[in-house]
Short mmCIF file of C-alpha atoms in Angstrom, two decimals:
data_model
loop_
_atom_site.label_atom_id
_atom_site.label_comp_id
_atom_site.label_asym_id
_atom_site.label_seq_id
_atom_site.Cartn_x
_atom_site.Cartn_y
_atom_site.Cartn_z
CA UNK A 1 -7.20 121.00 -122.15
CA UNK A 2 -7.83 122.99 -118.99
CA UNK A 3 -8.42 126.66 -118.32
CA UNK A 4 -6.76 127.83 -115.11
CA UNK A 5 -7.22 131.07 -113.23
CA UNK A 6 -4.35 131.77 -110.87
CA UNK A 7 -4.87 134.40 -108.17
CA UNK A 8 -1.82 135.66 -106.29
CA UNK A 9 -2.21 137.88 -103.24
CA UNK A 10 -0.11 139.11 -100.32
CA UNK A 11 0.28 136.52 -97.59
CA UNK A 12 -1.97 137.33 -94.60
CA UNK A 13 -0.07 139.46 -92.13
CA UNK A 14 2.28 140.89 -94.74
CA UNK A 15 2.04 144.63 -95.21
CA UNK A 16 -0.08 145.54 -98.24
CA UNK A 17 0.50 149.24 -99.05
CA UNK A 18 -1.42 148.93 -102.34
CA UNK A 19 -4.54 147.83 -100.47
CA UNK A 20 -4.14 150.71 -98.02
CA UNK A 21 -3.83 153.20 -100.89
CA UNK A 22 -6.93 151.83 -102.65
CA UNK A 23 -8.80 151.84 -99.32
CA UNK A 24 -8.00 155.50 -98.84
CA UNK A 25 -9.24 156.41 -102.32
CA UNK A 26 -12.47 154.45 -101.89
CA UNK A 27 -12.99 156.18 -98.56
CA UNK A 28 -12.72 159.55 -100.30
CA UNK A 29 -15.51 158.44 -102.63
CA UNK A 30 -17.71 157.77 -99.63
CA UNK A 31 -17.56 153.97 -99.59
CA UNK A 32 -17.10 153.73 -95.86
CA UNK A 33 -18.67 150.24 -95.72
CA UNK A 34 -16.00 148.73 -97.98
CA UNK A 35 -12.81 147.18 -96.66
CA UNK A 36 -10.07 146.36 -99.15
CA UNK A 37 -8.68 143.04 -97.94
CA UNK A 38 -5.82 142.74 -100.42
CA UNK A 39 -4.51 143.82 -103.79
CA UNK A 40 -3.16 140.97 -105.89
CA UNK A 41 -2.79 139.76 -109.45
CA UNK A 42 -4.44 137.16 -111.64
CA UNK A 43 -3.08 135.08 -114.50
CA UNK A 44 -5.32 133.25 -116.98
CA UNK A 45 -3.80 130.10 -118.46
CA UNK A 46 -4.75 127.25 -120.73
CA UNK A 47 -2.83 124.03 -120.16
CA UNK A 48 -2.73 121.12 -122.57
CA UNK A 49 -3.08 118.15 -120.23
CA UNK A 50 -5.49 115.25 -119.64
CA UNK A 51 -6.64 115.56 -116.05
CA UNK A 52 -7.46 118.23 -113.48
CA UNK A 53 -4.74 116.79 -111.25
CA UNK A 54 -2.19 117.38 -114.01
CA UNK A 55 -3.38 120.95 -114.51
CA UNK A 56 -3.15 121.62 -110.78
CA UNK A 57 0.31 120.07 -110.51
CA UNK A 58 1.65 122.03 -113.48
CA UNK A 59 0.22 125.29 -112.11
CA UNK A 60 1.75 124.59 -108.70
CA UNK A 61 5.10 124.02 -110.39
CA UNK A 62 4.83 127.37 -112.18
CA UNK A 63 4.09 129.06 -108.88
CA UNK A 64 6.96 127.39 -107.07
CA UNK A 65 9.45 128.05 -109.86
CA UNK A 66 8.60 131.62 -110.76
CA UNK A 67 5.19 133.13 -110.28
CA UNK A 68 4.87 133.31 -106.50
CA UNK A 69 7.36 134.64 -103.98
CA UNK A 70 6.56 132.53 -100.91
CA UNK A 71 8.11 135.11 -98.59
CA UNK A 72 5.37 137.57 -99.45
CA UNK A 73 2.65 135.87 -101.40
CA UNK A 74 0.13 133.07 -101.43
CA UNK A 75 -2.03 131.82 -104.29
CA UNK A 76 -5.28 130.10 -105.20
CA UNK A 77 -6.17 128.12 -108.32
CA UNK A 78 -9.54 127.70 -109.99
CA UNK A 79 -9.88 125.62 -113.10
CA UNK A 80 -12.19 123.90 -115.51
CA UNK A 81 -11.95 121.52 -118.44
CA UNK A 82 -12.37 123.27 -121.77
CA UNK A 83 -15.07 122.05 -124.14
CA UNK B 1 47.91 147.26 -114.97
CA UNK B 2 45.13 145.77 -117.07
CA UNK B 3 41.73 147.07 -116.10
CA UNK B 4 39.42 144.27 -114.84
CA UNK B 5 36.40 143.69 -117.03
CA UNK B 6 33.01 144.77 -115.72
CA UNK B 7 29.90 143.71 -117.63
CA UNK B 8 26.88 145.93 -117.09
CA UNK B 9 23.93 143.71 -117.94
CA UNK B 10 21.38 145.64 -119.99
CA UNK B 11 17.78 144.39 -119.80
CA UNK B 12 14.85 145.59 -121.85
CA UNK B 13 13.69 148.49 -119.68
CA UNK B 14 16.99 149.23 -117.93
CA UNK B 15 17.60 152.96 -117.54
CA UNK B 16 20.56 153.13 -115.16
CA UNK B 17 23.07 151.23 -117.30
CA UNK B 18 24.91 154.33 -118.56
CA UNK B 19 25.30 155.63 -115.01
CA UNK B 20 26.70 152.30 -113.83
CA UNK B 21 29.09 152.09 -116.79
CA UNK B 22 30.37 155.57 -115.99
CA UNK B 23 30.92 154.85 -112.29
CA UNK B 24 32.67 151.52 -112.92
CA UNK B 25 34.87 153.17 -115.56
CA UNK B 26 35.77 155.99 -113.19
CA UNK B 27 36.73 153.43 -110.53
CA UNK B 28 39.17 151.78 -112.94
CA UNK B 29 37.20 149.00 -114.59
CA UNK B 30 36.97 148.20 -118.27
CA UNK B 31 33.19 148.58 -118.17
CA UNK B 32 31.08 147.54 -121.12
CA UNK B 33 27.37 146.93 -121.76
CA UNK B 34 26.26 143.33 -122.08
CA UNK B 35 22.83 142.22 -123.37
CA UNK B 36 20.91 140.22 -120.77
CA UNK B 37 19.87 137.60 -123.33
CA UNK B 38 23.45 136.40 -123.83
CA UNK B 39 25.58 134.42 -121.36
CA UNK B 40 28.19 136.43 -119.49
CA UNK B 41 31.72 136.36 -120.91
CA UNK B 42 33.85 134.03 -118.81
CA UNK B 43 36.65 136.54 -118.29
CA UNK B 44 34.76 139.33 -116.57
CA UNK B 45 35.58 140.17 -112.96
CA UNK B 46 32.42 142.07 -112.16
CA UNK B 47 28.81 141.99 -113.28
CA UNK B 48 26.61 145.00 -112.64
CA UNK B 49 22.81 144.88 -112.78
CA UNK B 50 21.55 148.41 -113.28
CA UNK B 51 18.47 150.27 -112.15
CA UNK B 52 15.36 150.67 -114.25
CA UNK B 53 12.23 148.73 -115.04
CA UNK B 54 13.45 145.46 -116.56
CA UNK B 55 10.73 143.89 -118.68
CA UNK B 56 8.44 146.68 -117.54
CA UNK B 57 8.39 145.24 -113.99
CA UNK B 58 5.65 142.95 -115.34
CA UNK B 59 4.04 140.57 -112.80
CA UNK B 60 6.67 141.28 -110.10
CA UNK B 61 9.71 143.58 -110.32
CA UNK B 62 12.81 141.64 -111.34
CA UNK B 63 11.03 138.33 -111.85
CA UNK B 64 11.29 138.06 -115.63
CA UNK B 65 14.82 139.44 -115.68
CA UNK B 66 15.90 136.81 -113.16
CA UNK B 67 15.51 134.12 -115.82
CA UNK B 68 17.76 135.79 -118.39
CA UNK B 69 20.92 133.89 -119.47
CA UNK B 70 23.25 136.59 -118.14
CA UNK B 71 21.61 136.39 -114.71
CA UNK B 72 21.63 132.61 -114.63
CA UNK B 73 25.41 132.77 -115.09
CA UNK B 74 26.04 134.96 -112.06
CA UNK B 75 26.48 131.98 -109.74
CA UNK B 76 29.36 130.74 -111.87
CA UNK B 77 30.94 134.18 -111.84
CA UNK B 78 30.78 134.28 -108.05
CA UNK B 79 32.23 130.75 -107.84
CA UNK B 80 35.18 131.98 -109.93
CA UNK B 81 35.81 134.78 -107.44
CA UNK B 82 33.98 137.47 -109.37
CA UNK B 83 31.85 140.21 -107.88
CA UNK B 84 28.23 141.17 -108.50
CA UNK B 85 26.39 144.40 -107.75
CA UNK B 86 22.69 144.93 -108.33
CA UNK B 87 21.39 148.47 -107.93
CA UNK B 88 17.69 149.17 -107.29
CA UNK B 89 15.98 147.06 -109.98
CA UNK B 90 19.24 145.09 -110.08
CA UNK B 91 18.77 144.36 -106.35
CA UNK B 92 15.24 143.16 -107.09
CA UNK B 93 16.61 140.87 -109.82
CA UNK B 94 19.24 139.37 -107.48
CA UNK B 95 16.54 138.59 -104.92
CA UNK B 96 14.23 137.09 -107.53
CA UNK B 97 17.13 135.00 -108.86
CA UNK B 98 17.73 133.61 -105.37
CA UNK B 99 21.23 135.06 -105.12
CA UNK B 100 20.08 137.12 -102.15
CA UNK B 101 17.42 136.06 -99.62
CA UNK B 102 14.03 137.58 -98.89
CA UNK B 103 11.91 139.84 -101.06
CA UNK B 104 11.47 143.45 -102.13
CA UNK B 105 7.98 144.82 -102.32
CA UNK B 106 5.97 148.02 -102.51
CA UNK B 107 7.16 150.94 -100.45
CA UNK B 108 5.36 151.46 -97.18
CA UNK B 109 3.73 153.96 -97.23
CA UNK B 110 2.96 153.28 -100.89
CA UNK B 111 4.48 155.59 -103.48
CA UNK B 112 7.55 156.25 -105.55
CA UNK B 113 10.34 157.88 -103.52
CA UNK B 114 13.13 159.86 -105.15
CA UNK B 115 15.38 161.95 -102.97
CA UNK B 116 18.77 162.03 -101.31
CA UNK B 117 19.14 159.85 -98.23
CA UNK B 118 21.90 159.03 -95.79
CA UNK B 119 22.84 155.43 -95.03
CA UNK B 120 25.12 154.18 -92.28
CA UNK B 121 27.64 151.43 -92.88
CA UNK B 122 27.03 148.51 -90.53
CA UNK B 123 29.00 145.92 -92.47
CA UNK B 124 30.04 142.86 -90.51
CA UNK B 125 30.50 140.46 -93.43
CA UNK B 126 33.91 140.83 -95.05
CA UNK B 127 33.18 142.23 -98.51
CA UNK B 128 35.26 143.70 -101.33
CA UNK B 129 32.52 146.27 -101.90
CA UNK B 130 33.15 147.75 -98.44
CA UNK B 131 36.92 147.60 -98.44
CA UNK B 132 37.08 151.42 -98.47
CA UNK B 133 34.07 152.02 -96.19
CA UNK B 134 34.58 151.24 -92.48
CA UNK B 135 31.62 150.55 -90.18
CA UNK B 136 30.02 153.74 -88.91
CA UNK B 137 30.64 155.66 -92.11
CA UNK B 138 27.65 157.67 -93.31
CA UNK B 139 27.13 157.90 -97.07
CA UNK B 140 24.90 160.32 -98.95
CA UNK B 141 23.19 158.55 -101.84
CA UNK B 142 20.05 159.12 -103.94
CA UNK B 143 17.06 156.79 -104.00
CA UNK B 144 14.45 156.40 -106.79
CA UNK B 145 12.14 153.44 -106.30
CA UNK B 146 8.58 152.31 -105.76
CA UNK B 147 9.30 148.73 -104.68
CA UNK B 148 12.21 148.98 -102.28
CA UNK B 149 10.71 147.67 -99.08
CA UNK B 150 12.88 144.76 -97.99
CA UNK B 151 11.21 141.85 -96.23
CA UNK B 152 12.47 138.56 -94.86
CA UNK B 153 10.08 136.04 -93.27
CA UNK B 154 12.66 135.38 -90.55
CA UNK B 155 12.74 139.04 -89.56
CA UNK B 156 15.71 141.30 -89.34
CA UNK B 157 17.61 138.81 -87.17
CA UNK B 158 17.84 136.49 -90.17
CA UNK B 159 19.84 138.98 -92.21
CA UNK B 160 21.31 141.47 -89.73
CA UNK B 161 24.89 140.37 -90.23
CA UNK B 162 24.51 140.64 -93.99
CA UNK B 163 23.02 144.15 -94.09
CA UNK B 164 25.97 146.45 -94.75
CA UNK B 165 23.96 149.67 -95.04
CA UNK B 166 20.92 150.92 -93.13
CA UNK B 167 18.87 154.03 -93.76
CA UNK B 168 19.15 156.74 -91.13
CA UNK B 169 15.55 157.71 -91.97
CA UNK B 170 13.77 154.66 -93.43
CA UNK B 171 12.04 155.81 -96.66
CA UNK B 172 10.25 152.61 -97.66
CA UNK B 173 9.36 150.41 -94.68
CA UNK B 174 12.23 147.96 -95.05
CA UNK B 175 12.65 145.71 -92.03
CA UNK B 176 15.56 146.90 -89.93
CA UNK B 177 15.86 149.94 -92.25
CA UNK B 178 17.90 147.69 -94.52
CA UNK B 179 19.21 149.57 -97.57
CA UNK B 180 21.55 146.88 -98.94
CA UNK B 181 22.29 143.19 -98.56
CA UNK B 182 25.29 140.91 -99.09
CA UNK B 183 25.36 137.21 -99.82
CA UNK B 184 27.28 134.87 -97.50
CA UNK B 185 30.49 135.32 -99.49
CA UNK B 186 30.35 139.13 -99.45
CA UNK B 187 30.87 139.09 -103.22
CA UNK B 188 27.24 139.74 -104.17
CA UNK B 189 25.80 143.12 -103.18
CA UNK B 190 22.24 144.28 -103.67
CA UNK B 191 21.69 147.95 -102.91
CA UNK B 192 18.49 150.00 -103.20
CA UNK B 193 20.04 153.50 -103.22
CA UNK B 194 22.07 154.46 -106.29
CA UNK B 195 25.83 154.64 -105.60
CA UNK B 196 26.52 155.10 -109.32
CA UNK B 197 24.51 158.33 -109.26
CA UNK B 198 26.72 159.59 -106.43
CA UNK B 199 30.06 158.97 -108.09
CA UNK B 200 31.20 162.58 -108.51
CA UNK B 201 30.82 165.56 -106.16
CA UNK B 202 29.39 167.55 -109.06
CA UNK B 203 26.38 165.20 -108.91
CA UNK B 204 25.79 166.09 -105.27
CA UNK B 205 27.92 163.37 -103.70
CA UNK B 206 30.92 161.25 -104.53
CA UNK B 207 30.25 158.78 -101.71
CA UNK B 208 28.98 156.00 -103.97
CA UNK B 209 32.23 155.77 -105.88
CA UNK B 210 33.89 154.33 -102.77
CA UNK B 211 31.99 151.06 -103.27
CA UNK B 212 33.33 150.64 -106.78
CA UNK B 213 36.83 151.73 -105.76
CA UNK B 214 36.82 149.15 -102.98
CA UNK B 215 35.88 146.43 -105.43
CA UNK B 216 38.58 147.63 -107.82
CA UNK B 217 41.24 147.62 -105.08
CA UNK B 218 40.17 144.21 -103.88
CA UNK B 219 40.41 142.76 -107.36
CA UNK B 220 43.83 144.36 -107.85
CA UNK B 221 45.17 142.43 -104.89
CA UNK B 222 43.29 139.32 -106.03
CA UNK B 223 44.77 139.59 -109.53
CA UNK B 224 48.22 139.95 -108.03
CA UNK B 225 47.73 136.53 -106.42
CA UNK B 226 45.69 134.96 -109.22
CA UNK B 227 46.50 136.53 -112.62
CA UNK B 228 43.65 134.68 -114.36
CA UNK B 229 40.78 134.60 -115.06
CA UNK B 230 39.51 137.88 -113.64
CA UNK B 231 41.11 140.29 -116.10
CA UNK B 232 39.78 141.31 -119.44
CA UNK B 233 42.45 141.64 -122.11
CA UNK B 234 40.83 144.17 -124.38
CA UNK B 235 38.25 146.89 -124.13
CA UNK B 236 34.97 146.16 -125.85
CA UNK B 237 33.62 149.67 -125.50
CA UNK B 238 31.27 151.25 -123.07
CA UNK B 239 31.56 154.38 -121.05
CA UNK B 240 34.81 155.24 -119.32
CA UNK B 241 35.95 158.51 -117.88
#
């Protein structure tokens, strides 16, 4: 059994109006040193499988089939075996 | 003549289904609501995907709705010669389902936009939806969306000949000011403004009704050549005027 954290974010170079809006609000609070690089989403999963390779392959399939729009988005996976 | 059947697919979170039923009924369709969780009836001529917030727009607008049985049957409907229109959230669903290319994302600048806009017809793909709307025509339609910015990784050149309507004053950052998109066949239309909410002058504009009337006229001539299967024998209910 593996726990997977999937992070989806706008593909670099794609317009990210949410990040711009958050940036503006943080600027109003005085956080001039902070740059908002992107606004994305995360999905926490548990996957019943035997190996990390299986967990990664299954997660990649989910992304390809539904969870990520490759025109706009890219993703990163972090995972660990559950005790 | 028998009125062609038009199924308006109702998703959890749809809020424009009654408007779409009314417009399709006014244009001469036997329009009826159809739950998204059930396969489309085989004898409908048109499927309409209404505006709203299907499945709460969770994760990505239109994504969850794109996997519903009624949506997965749209390809078969098109192969049978049927027509599909997706309005606003319906447009997002068609893109997520892969029936139209590219993606729709957050408005640029960010924010929900709701106002009247004018769009210019630039149709070059032969389409039943634009039978009554020649190129150069300007339509007045309302918009109401937060995620209507159209994007295609190939740029506007990749879809220019399939963009039948462009905004005169781009409200959302869409590439090429694209307001609507057709598939290669011209049978599938995704449109971000709401033609169904501009289907009677008393609403502020009757321009949107011309899309539905064009589809109705096109099917009338199609039915004359091919009596089956694009007619619906009996009304199942739904709004008609």
